[in-house]
Amino acid sequence: MLDTMIPSCFSQPNTPTSSTTTSSHVPNQNLITCIYQTQLCNSPTYLTLTWSKSTFTHSLTIYAPDLFSITIPLQPSTFSLFGARPGSKSIYLTHQHSQKIKLYWDFTRAEFATNSAEPDSSFYVAITCNAKLEFFLGDLLDELTQRSGLVTRTQVLPIIPALLSRREHVFGRRNYASRAMFLGSKHEIGIECGGGTLKVKVDGETSLVVKRLAWKFRGNEKIYVGGIEVEFFWDVFNWVSNGNNGNGHGVFVFQVGDGGVWPEMVGPEKRLLRKSLSSATAPAGSSASMAASSSNSPSCSSVLQWAEESSDGGRSSSSSSTRSCSTGSNGGFSLLLYAWRKD
């Protein structure tokens, strides 16, 4: 099955194909993108939250298709005389001018894991519509109620947003780490790739070992996380083709249920992947160069196409945005890791 799927499902390269990739092409940003299914003004909505952190900037971008987009700085400007402070903003929804939402946020005491752009605790992001809380992320609900004027429990009881997918850029030489919540349970994810072997660890326990990566640089296997069946996809062609000097990115996907919801890449994340794709030049007229030029979004990489086809039995070749709007609340979840090798 695997051998027959590779030629068709990996027609679009998601990694550079030349050994010219160097450490200068490794990004200097930590990027985490999550897509949630929630409601805004009682209408089903998909919210994409992108956490971005580099040497000089740290921000959160919230995007609702056809409604609004806003970027919130998580740290004060270098030239600011004041520290970070709680904020809020009223927004009239695009195409729905009679509807107004209000965003609230507070990152003044937010705690972050090492090098992570996404806070672990002591923060909140909230959206209200007509004095009703419709989206809440964080752990400072009481502080939000004091600021927003939502005083009754029925007003502040948040609708728990469904996290449909999480995409993260991780960095390392052999070991890459992330965290994920599979159907309500938090887990530590570890990937080790070196010496021709790929190891996947969940909560410190080895769940999968793939040997002879020179031959098995792309593939998929089922693993179990807390008794839950997870489909795992990997694509390390860039590392294998460039040998030990390759510094590009591998792609790893963990898919639970009817996953395959890939938020569209925007802003710094799209630029980052485009830079990676253009860092090597494919021979003129080759299928690789034609595929790269015809691809509108780096999120349409080969391993993602394969994961999409696997989740719906190969019946659909729809784009990521179409799948995002049609998946619905089915308990599916996808974790996508771009693993960047650094010396």
mmCIF file of C-alpha atoms in Angstrom:
data_model
loop_
_atom_site.group_PDB
_atom_site.id
_atom_site.type_symbol
_atom_site.label_atom_id
_atom_site.label_comp_id
_atom_site.label_asym_id
_atom_site.label_seq_id
_atom_site.Cartn_x
_atom_site.Cartn_y
_atom_site.Cartn_z
ATOM 1 C CA MET A 1 0.000 0.000 0.000
ATOM 2 C CA LEU A 2 2.777 2.424 0.947
ATOM 3 C CA ASP A 3 4.782 1.767 -2.208
ATOM 4 C CA THR A 4 1.803 2.424 -4.460
ATOM 5 C CA MET A 5 0.866 5.665 -2.699
ATOM 6 C CA ILE A 6 4.247 7.384 -2.830
ATOM 7 C CA PRO A 7 4.376 8.324 -6.571
ATOM 8 C CA SER A 8 0.934 9.971 -6.599
ATOM 9 C CA CYS A 9 0.717 11.389 -3.117
ATOM 10 C CA PHE A 10 4.177 12.938 -3.032
ATOM 11 C CA SER A 11 4.083 14.709 -6.381
ATOM 12 C CA GLN A 12 4.458 18.121 -4.762
ATOM 13 C CA PRO A 13 7.733 18.497 -2.860
ATOM 14 C CA ASN A 14 7.536 20.058 0.578
ATOM 15 C CA THR A 15 11.268 20.225 1.063
ATOM 16 C CA PRO A 16 14.270 21.523 -0.897
ATOM 17 C CA THR A 17 15.845 18.963 -3.215
ATOM 18 C CA SER A 18 19.352 20.346 -3.390
ATOM 19 C CA SER A 19 22.310 20.007 -1.076
ATOM 20 C CA THR A 20 22.761 23.796 -1.226
ATOM 21 C CA THR A 21 20.573 24.252 1.860
ATOM 22 C CA THR A 22 22.666 25.705 4.679
ATOM 23 C CA SER A 23 22.180 26.745 8.258
ATOM 24 C CA SER A 24 21.467 30.303 7.056
ATOM 25 C CA HIS A 25 18.090 29.015 5.858
ATOM 26 C CA VAL A 26 17.066 27.756 9.285
ATOM 27 C CA PRO A 27 14.391 30.149 10.608
ATOM 28 C CA ASN A 28 14.954 32.209 13.731
ATOM 29 C CA GLN A 29 11.283 32.259 14.708
ATOM 30 C CA ASN A 30 9.206 30.038 16.922
ATOM 31 C CA LEU A 31 5.777 29.723 15.301
ATOM 32 C CA ILE A 32 2.715 27.891 16.594
ATOM 33 C CA THR A 33 -0.569 27.972 14.691
ATOM 34 C CA CYS A 34 -3.818 26.576 16.131
ATOM 35 C CA ILE A 35 -7.259 26.452 14.584
ATOM 36 C CA TYR A 36 -10.332 26.357 16.817
ATOM 37 C CA GLN A 37 -13.965 25.726 16.050
ATOM 38 C CA THR A 38 -16.093 28.120 18.082
ATOM 39 C CA GLN A 39 -18.884 30.689 17.759
ATOM 40 C CA LEU A 40 -18.946 34.422 17.174
ATOM 41 C CA CYS A 41 -22.282 36.160 17.650
ATOM 42 C CA ASN A 42 -23.923 32.729 17.715
ATOM 43 C CA SER A 43 -22.552 31.772 14.286
ATOM 44 C CA PRO A 44 -20.122 28.837 13.860
ATOM 45 C CA THR A 45 -16.664 30.193 13.178
ATOM 46 C CA TYR A 46 -13.099 28.956 12.742
ATOM 47 C CA LEU A 47 -10.475 30.994 14.584
ATOM 48 C CA THR A 48 -6.802 30.699 13.654
ATOM 49 C CA LEU A 49 -4.364 31.779 16.374
ATOM 50 C CA THR A 50 -0.717 32.186 15.373
ATOM 51 C CA TRP A 51 1.855 32.705 18.121
ATOM 52 C CA SER A 52 5.117 34.138 16.785
ATOM 53 C CA LYS A 53 8.381 34.782 18.616
ATOM 54 C CA SER A 54 11.737 35.949 17.287
ATOM 55 C CA THR A 55 14.716 37.734 18.771
ATOM 56 C CA PHE A 56 13.027 41.133 18.747
ATOM 57 C CA THR A 57 9.273 40.464 18.475
ATOM 58 C CA HIS A 58 6.620 38.382 20.177
ATOM 59 C CA SER A 59 3.026 38.518 18.992
ATOM 60 C CA LEU A 60 -0.313 36.766 18.589
ATOM 61 C CA THR A 61 -2.369 37.027 15.391
ATOM 62 C CA ILE A 62 -6.066 36.116 15.578
ATOM 63 C CA TYR A 63 -7.808 35.506 12.260
ATOM 64 C CA ALA A 64 -11.427 34.653 11.471
ATOM 65 C CA PRO A 65 -12.053 34.031 7.742
ATOM 66 C CA ASP A 66 -14.035 36.849 6.103
ATOM 67 C CA LEU A 67 -14.548 38.537 9.477
ATOM 68 C CA PHE A 68 -11.402 40.077 10.955
ATOM 69 C CA SER A 69 -7.685 39.779 11.606
ATOM 70 C CA ILE A 70 -5.745 41.400 14.440
ATOM 71 C CA THR A 71 -2.164 41.174 15.693
ATOM 72 C CA ILE A 72 -1.478 41.683 19.393
ATOM 73 C CA PRO A 73 2.073 42.375 20.660
ATOM 74 C CA LEU A 74 2.902 40.192 23.643
ATOM 75 C CA GLN A 75 5.810 42.326 24.757
ATOM 76 C CA PRO A 76 6.299 46.112 24.777
ATOM 77 C CA SER A 77 8.170 47.894 22.029
ATOM 78 C CA THR A 78 11.895 48.406 22.539
ATOM 79 C CA PHE A 79 11.215 52.149 22.629
ATOM 80 C CA SER A 80 8.244 51.931 25.003
ATOM 81 C CA LEU A 81 8.534 53.489 28.448
ATOM 82 C CA PHE A 82 5.850 51.189 29.784
ATOM 83 C CA GLY A 83 5.685 47.446 30.297
ATOM 84 C CA ALA A 84 3.155 45.151 28.684
ATOM 85 C CA ARG A 85 -0.351 45.787 29.958
ATOM 86 C CA PRO A 86 -3.815 44.251 29.529
ATOM 87 C CA GLY A 87 -5.607 45.326 26.369
ATOM 88 C CA SER A 88 -8.958 45.308 24.605
ATOM 89 C CA LYS A 89 -10.351 46.245 21.213
ATOM 90 C CA SER A 90 -13.825 46.526 19.696
ATOM 91 C CA ILE A 91 -14.242 45.200 16.151
ATOM 92 C CA TYR A 92 -17.164 45.438 13.737
ATOM 93 C CA LEU A 93 -17.322 42.162 11.846
ATOM 94 C CA THR A 94 -16.705 42.383 8.110
ATOM 95 C CA HIS A 95 -19.946 41.890 6.113
ATOM 96 C CA GLN A 96 -21.834 42.049 9.422
ATOM 97 C CA HIS A 97 -21.575 45.723 10.370
ATOM 98 C CA SER A 98 -24.441 45.450 12.820
ATOM 99 C CA GLN A 99 -22.466 42.929 14.863
ATOM 100 C CA LYS A 100 -19.662 44.102 17.104
ATOM 101 C CA ILE A 101 -17.314 41.920 19.111
ATOM 102 C CA LYS A 102 -14.791 42.880 21.758
ATOM 103 C CA LEU A 103 -11.418 41.273 22.325
ATOM 104 C CA TYR A 104 -9.738 41.178 25.732
ATOM 105 C CA TRP A 105 -6.221 39.990 26.499
ATOM 106 C CA ASP A 106 -3.701 39.983 29.313
ATOM 107 C CA PHE A 107 -0.147 38.625 28.971
ATOM 108 C CA THR A 108 1.481 40.762 31.662
ATOM 109 C CA ARG A 109 2.317 37.713 33.830
ATOM 110 C CA ALA A 110 2.207 34.999 31.187
ATOM 111 C CA GLU A 111 4.548 32.058 31.708
ATOM 112 C CA PHE A 112 6.143 30.317 28.745
ATOM 113 C CA ALA A 113 7.998 27.057 28.265
ATOM 114 C CA THR A 114 11.602 27.497 27.130
ATOM 115 C CA ASN A 115 11.731 29.134 23.676
ATOM 116 C CA SER A 116 7.984 28.665 23.181
ATOM 117 C CA ALA A 117 5.873 31.401 21.587
ATOM 118 C CA GLU A 118 2.667 30.101 23.209
ATOM 119 C CA PRO A 119 2.023 30.790 26.915
ATOM 120 C CA ASP A 120 1.509 27.944 29.373
ATOM 121 C CA SER A 121 -0.316 29.792 32.138
ATOM 122 C CA SER A 122 -1.197 33.130 33.770
ATOM 123 C CA PHE A 123 -2.829 34.690 30.695
ATOM 124 C CA TYR A 124 -6.109 34.967 28.841
ATOM 125 C CA VAL A 125 -7.521 35.804 25.415
ATOM 126 C CA ALA A 126 -11.279 36.330 25.187
ATOM 127 C CA ILE A 127 -13.935 37.439 22.718
ATOM 128 C CA THR A 128 -17.362 38.713 23.736
ATOM 129 C CA CYS A 129 -20.427 39.532 21.657
ATOM 130 C CA ASN A 130 -23.392 41.422 23.113
ATOM 131 C CA ALA A 131 -21.936 41.069 26.628
ATOM 132 C CA LYS A 132 -21.701 37.293 26.213
ATOM 133 C CA LEU A 133 -18.419 35.403 26.348
ATOM 134 C CA GLU A 134 -18.037 33.331 23.185
ATOM 135 C CA PHE A 135 -14.335 32.437 23.133
ATOM 136 C CA PHE A 136 -11.910 32.054 26.029
ATOM 137 C CA LEU A 137 -8.368 30.746 26.155
ATOM 138 C CA GLY A 138 -6.217 30.829 29.273
ATOM 139 C CA ASP A 139 -6.582 30.437 33.038
ATOM 140 C CA LEU A 140 -7.494 33.901 34.383
ATOM 141 C CA LEU A 141 -11.263 33.849 33.977
ATOM 142 C CA ASP A 142 -11.893 35.721 37.234
ATOM 143 C CA GLU A 143 -9.651 38.584 36.158
ATOM 144 C CA LEU A 144 -11.473 38.801 32.840
ATOM 145 C CA THR A 145 -14.831 39.126 34.579
ATOM 146 C CA GLN A 146 -13.526 42.006 36.686
ATOM 147 C CA ARG A 147 -12.378 43.894 33.601
ATOM 148 C CA SER A 148 -15.230 43.097 31.229
ATOM 149 C CA GLY A 149 -18.194 43.552 33.550
ATOM 150 C CA LEU A 150 -19.437 40.006 32.974
ATOM 151 C CA VAL A 151 -20.585 39.313 36.508
ATOM 152 C CA THR A 152 -23.020 36.372 36.423
ATOM 153 C CA ARG A 153 -21.914 32.810 35.987
ATOM 154 C CA THR A 154 -24.187 32.319 32.987
ATOM 155 C CA GLN A 155 -22.479 35.224 31.285
ATOM 156 C CA VAL A 156 -18.916 34.113 31.923
ATOM 157 C CA LEU A 157 -19.283 30.360 31.484
ATOM 158 C CA PRO A 158 -17.260 29.900 28.297
ATOM 159 C CA ILE A 159 -18.086 27.609 25.420
ATOM 160 C CA ILE A 160 -15.036 25.359 25.273
ATOM 161 C CA PRO A 161 -13.534 25.866 21.806
ATOM 162 C CA ALA A 162 -12.696 22.704 19.881
ATOM 163 C CA LEU A 163 -9.008 22.586 18.942
ATOM 164 C CA LEU A 164 -8.969 20.999 15.492
ATOM 165 C CA SER A 165 -5.301 21.302 14.604
ATOM 166 C CA ARG A 166 -1.971 22.576 15.848
ATOM 167 C CA ARG A 167 1.049 23.315 13.686
ATOM 168 C CA GLU A 168 4.415 24.003 15.291
ATOM 169 C CA HIS A 169 7.962 24.714 14.133
ATOM 170 C CA VAL A 170 10.463 22.893 16.352
ATOM 171 C CA PHE A 171 14.253 23.049 16.297
ATOM 172 C CA GLY A 172 17.139 20.747 17.144
ATOM 173 C CA ARG A 173 19.909 18.567 15.805
ATOM 174 C CA ARG A 174 18.593 15.090 16.587
ATOM 175 C CA ASN A 175 15.806 15.613 19.116
ATOM 176 C CA TYR A 176 12.587 17.566 18.690
ATOM 177 C CA ALA A 177 9.950 18.097 21.346
ATOM 178 C CA SER A 178 6.368 19.297 21.420
ATOM 179 C CA ARG A 179 3.203 19.003 23.481
ATOM 180 C CA ALA A 180 -0.274 18.060 22.368
ATOM 181 C CA MET A 181 -3.701 17.350 23.759
ATOM 182 C CA PHE A 182 -5.317 14.237 22.316
ATOM 183 C CA LEU A 183 -9.042 14.171 23.109
ATOM 184 C CA GLY A 184 -8.648 15.967 26.418
ATOM 185 C CA SER A 185 -5.343 14.451 27.600
ATOM 186 C CA LYS A 186 -2.046 16.339 27.511
ATOM 187 C CA HIS A 187 1.032 14.495 26.280
ATOM 188 C CA GLU A 188 4.721 15.186 25.712
ATOM 189 C CA ILE A 189 5.816 14.330 22.168
ATOM 190 C CA GLY A 190 9.447 13.555 21.334
ATOM 191 C CA ILE A 191 11.017 12.760 17.966
ATOM 192 C CA GLU A 192 14.589 11.561 17.581
ATOM 193 C CA CYS A 193 16.100 11.271 14.121
ATOM 194 C CA GLY A 194 19.691 10.224 13.561
ATOM 195 C CA GLY A 195 21.902 7.355 12.508
ATOM 196 C CA GLY A 196 19.365 6.227 9.954
ATOM 197 C CA THR A 197 16.694 5.663 12.622
ATOM 198 C CA LEU A 198 13.540 7.553 13.562
ATOM 199 C CA LYS A 199 12.112 7.193 17.073
ATOM 200 C CA VAL A 200 8.798 8.572 18.312
ATOM 201 C CA LYS A 201 8.285 8.929 22.054
ATOM 202 C CA VAL A 202 5.108 9.825 23.926
ATOM 203 C CA ASP A 203 5.474 10.821 27.583
ATOM 204 C CA GLY A 204 9.000 9.382 27.544
ATOM 205 C CA GLU A 205 7.945 5.950 26.276
ATOM 206 C CA THR A 206 8.994 4.788 22.804
ATOM 207 C CA SER A 207 5.938 4.324 20.597
ATOM 208 C CA LEU A 208 7.571 3.722 17.220
ATOM 209 C CA VAL A 209 10.999 2.930 15.777
ATOM 210 C CA VAL A 210 11.625 3.266 12.040
ATOM 211 C CA LYS A 211 14.959 1.938 10.775
ATOM 212 C CA ARG A 212 16.700 2.361 7.417
ATOM 213 C CA LEU A 213 15.394 5.861 6.791
ATOM 214 C CA ALA A 214 17.400 6.037 3.580
ATOM 215 C CA TRP A 215 14.715 3.720 2.179
ATOM 216 C CA LYS A 216 11.822 4.695 4.422
ATOM 217 C CA PHE A 217 12.161 8.477 4.323
ATOM 218 C CA ARG A 218 8.356 8.773 3.917
ATOM 219 C CA GLY A 219 5.718 6.612 5.488
ATOM 220 C CA ASN A 220 2.900 6.195 7.966
ATOM 221 C CA GLU A 221 2.167 3.903 10.900
ATOM 222 C CA LYS A 222 -0.457 3.609 13.613
ATOM 223 C CA ILE A 223 0.585 4.266 17.210
ATOM 224 C CA TYR A 224 -1.433 4.476 20.426
ATOM 225 C CA VAL A 225 -1.449 7.434 22.820
ATOM 226 C CA GLY A 226 -3.280 6.771 26.083
ATOM 227 C CA GLY A 227 -5.271 4.039 24.387
ATOM 228 C CA ILE A 228 -6.210 6.328 21.485
ATOM 229 C CA GLU A 229 -5.291 5.266 17.959
ATOM 230 C CA VAL A 230 -3.149 7.887 16.241
ATOM 231 C CA GLU A 231 -2.053 7.841 12.602
ATOM 232 C CA PHE A 232 1.548 9.035 12.332
ATOM 233 C CA PHE A 233 3.018 10.319 9.041
ATOM 234 C CA TRP A 234 6.632 11.312 8.438
ATOM 235 C CA ASP A 235 8.612 12.887 5.613
ATOM 236 C CA VAL A 236 12.388 13.314 6.124
ATOM 237 C CA PHE A 237 13.384 13.239 2.468
ATOM 238 C CA ASN A 238 15.208 16.560 2.785
ATOM 239 C CA TRP A 239 17.419 15.247 5.577
ATOM 240 C CA VAL A 240 18.131 11.946 3.843
ATOM 241 C CA SER A 241 18.891 13.511 0.453
ATOM 242 C CA ASN A 242 21.271 16.079 1.952
ATOM 243 C CA GLY A 243 23.040 13.651 4.260
ATOM 244 C CA ASN A 244 24.471 14.858 7.542
ATOM 245 C CA ASN A 245 24.936 18.370 6.127
ATOM 246 C CA GLY A 246 21.231 18.896 5.442
ATOM 247 C CA ASN A 247 19.675 21.588 7.604
ATOM 248 C CA GLY A 248 16.182 21.798 6.107
ATOM 249 C CA HIS A 249 12.979 20.606 7.736
ATOM 250 C CA GLY A 250 11.310 17.266 8.218
ATOM 251 C CA VAL A 251 7.526 16.998 8.438
ATOM 252 C CA PHE A 252 5.662 14.908 11.027
ATOM 253 C CA VAL A 253 1.889 14.563 11.372
ATOM 254 C CA PHE A 254 -0.093 13.017 14.242
ATOM 255 C CA GLN A 255 -3.722 12.548 13.259
ATOM 256 C CA VAL A 256 -6.581 11.494 15.532
ATOM 257 C CA GLY A 257 -10.003 10.603 14.144
ATOM 258 C CA ASP A 258 -11.127 12.462 11.042
ATOM 259 C CA GLY A 259 -8.258 14.923 11.186
ATOM 260 C CA GLY A 260 -6.682 16.720 8.268
ATOM 261 C CA VAL A 261 -7.615 20.302 9.155
ATOM 262 C CA TRP A 262 -4.716 22.475 8.080
ATOM 263 C CA PRO A 263 -4.948 26.213 8.841
ATOM 264 C CA GLU A 264 -3.811 28.360 5.949
ATOM 265 C CA MET A 265 -0.351 29.830 6.322
ATOM 266 C CA VAL A 266 -0.275 33.600 6.583
ATOM 267 C CA GLY A 267 2.264 36.257 7.437
ATOM 268 C CA PRO A 268 5.658 35.213 8.806
ATOM 269 C CA GLU A 269 4.914 31.488 8.615
ATOM 270 C CA LYS A 270 4.218 31.586 4.882
ATOM 271 C CA ARG A 271 7.357 33.645 4.266
ATOM 272 C CA LEU A 272 9.388 31.194 6.326
ATOM 273 C CA LEU A 273 8.265 28.170 4.307
ATOM 274 C CA ARG A 274 8.598 29.986 0.989
ATOM 275 C CA LYS A 275 12.181 30.816 1.885
ATOM 276 C CA SER A 276 12.810 27.153 2.614
ATOM 277 C CA LEU A 277 11.234 26.063 -0.665
ATOM 278 C CA SER A 278 13.238 28.587 -2.673
ATOM 279 C CA SER A 279 16.545 27.938 -0.904
ATOM 280 C CA ALA A 280 17.343 25.205 -3.405
ATOM 281 C CA THR A 281 16.892 25.283 -7.152
ATOM 282 C CA ALA A 282 15.383 22.312 -8.978
ATOM 283 C CA PRO A 283 16.491 21.654 -12.595
ATOM 284 C CA ALA A 284 14.542 23.767 -15.065
ATOM 285 C CA GLY A 285 11.532 21.965 -16.491
ATOM 286 C CA SER A 286 11.649 19.226 -13.871
ATOM 287 C CA SER A 287 8.482 18.035 -12.188
ATOM 288 C CA ALA A 288 9.782 19.438 -8.896
ATOM 289 C CA SER A 289 10.278 22.943 -10.254
ATOM 290 C CA MET A 290 6.910 22.925 -12.035
ATOM 291 C CA ALA A 291 5.145 21.696 -8.920
ATOM 292 C CA ALA A 292 6.803 24.370 -6.796
ATOM 293 C CA SER A 293 5.857 27.132 -9.218
ATOM 294 C CA SER A 294 2.244 25.983 -9.477
ATOM 295 C CA SER A 295 1.714 25.603 -5.737
ATOM 296 C CA ASN A 296 -0.056 28.589 -4.163
ATOM 297 C CA SER A 297 0.554 27.582 -0.565
ATOM 298 C CA PRO A 298 3.409 25.683 1.089
ATOM 299 C CA SER A 299 0.815 24.004 3.295
ATOM 300 C CA CYS A 300 -0.094 21.832 0.283
ATOM 301 C CA SER A 301 2.966 19.672 0.891
ATOM 302 C CA SER A 302 3.080 16.046 -0.101
ATOM 303 C CA VAL A 303 2.801 14.554 3.366
ATOM 304 C CA LEU A 304 -0.272 16.697 4.064
ATOM 305 C CA GLN A 305 -1.931 15.601 0.838
ATOM 306 C CA TRP A 306 -1.340 12.033 1.869
ATOM 307 C CA ALA A 307 -2.773 12.637 5.348
ATOM 308 C CA GLU A 308 -5.823 14.341 3.839
ATOM 309 C CA GLU A 309 -6.473 11.463 1.474
ATOM 310 C CA SER A 310 -6.012 8.976 4.300
ATOM 311 C CA SER A 311 -8.544 10.749 6.532
ATOM 312 C CA ASP A 312 -11.310 10.637 3.922
ATOM 313 C CA GLY A 313 -10.385 7.378 2.191
ATOM 314 C CA GLY A 314 -8.959 9.182 -0.825
ATOM 315 C CA ARG A 315 -12.381 10.444 -1.865
ATOM 316 C CA SER A 316 -11.468 14.120 -1.808
ATOM 317 C CA SER A 317 -8.616 16.283 -3.045
ATOM 318 C CA SER A 318 -10.043 19.490 -1.624
ATOM 319 C CA SER A 319 -7.885 22.308 -0.364
ATOM 320 C CA SER A 320 -7.066 22.861 3.271
ATOM 321 C CA SER A 321 -9.461 25.799 3.555
ATOM 322 C CA THR A 322 -12.326 23.718 2.157
ATOM 323 C CA ARG A 323 -11.606 20.863 4.527
ATOM 324 C CA SER A 324 -11.414 23.269 7.439
ATOM 325 C CA CYS A 325 -14.927 24.482 6.749
ATOM 326 C CA SER A 326 -16.418 21.045 6.213
ATOM 327 C CA THR A 327 -14.855 18.955 8.930
ATOM 328 C CA GLY A 328 -17.063 20.132 11.780
ATOM 329 C CA SER A 329 -16.985 18.973 15.359
ATOM 330 C CA ASN A 330 -16.127 15.307 14.955
ATOM 331 C CA GLY A 331 -13.479 14.828 17.616
ATOM 332 C CA GLY A 332 -10.691 14.865 15.029
ATOM 333 C CA PHE A 333 -7.356 16.498 15.780
ATOM 334 C CA SER A 334 -4.107 16.966 13.862
ATOM 335 C CA LEU A 335 -0.655 17.858 15.166
ATOM 336 C CA LEU A 336 1.760 18.948 12.445
ATOM 337 C CA LEU A 337 5.442 19.484 13.252
ATOM 338 C CA TYR A 338 7.965 21.179 11.002
ATOM 339 C CA ALA A 339 11.270 20.014 12.479
ATOM 340 C CA TRP A 340 14.233 22.218 11.549
ATOM 341 C CA ARG A 341 17.717 20.759 11.872
ATOM 342 C CA LYS A 342 20.280 23.098 13.378
ATOM 343 C CA ASP A 343 23.984 22.543 13.951
#
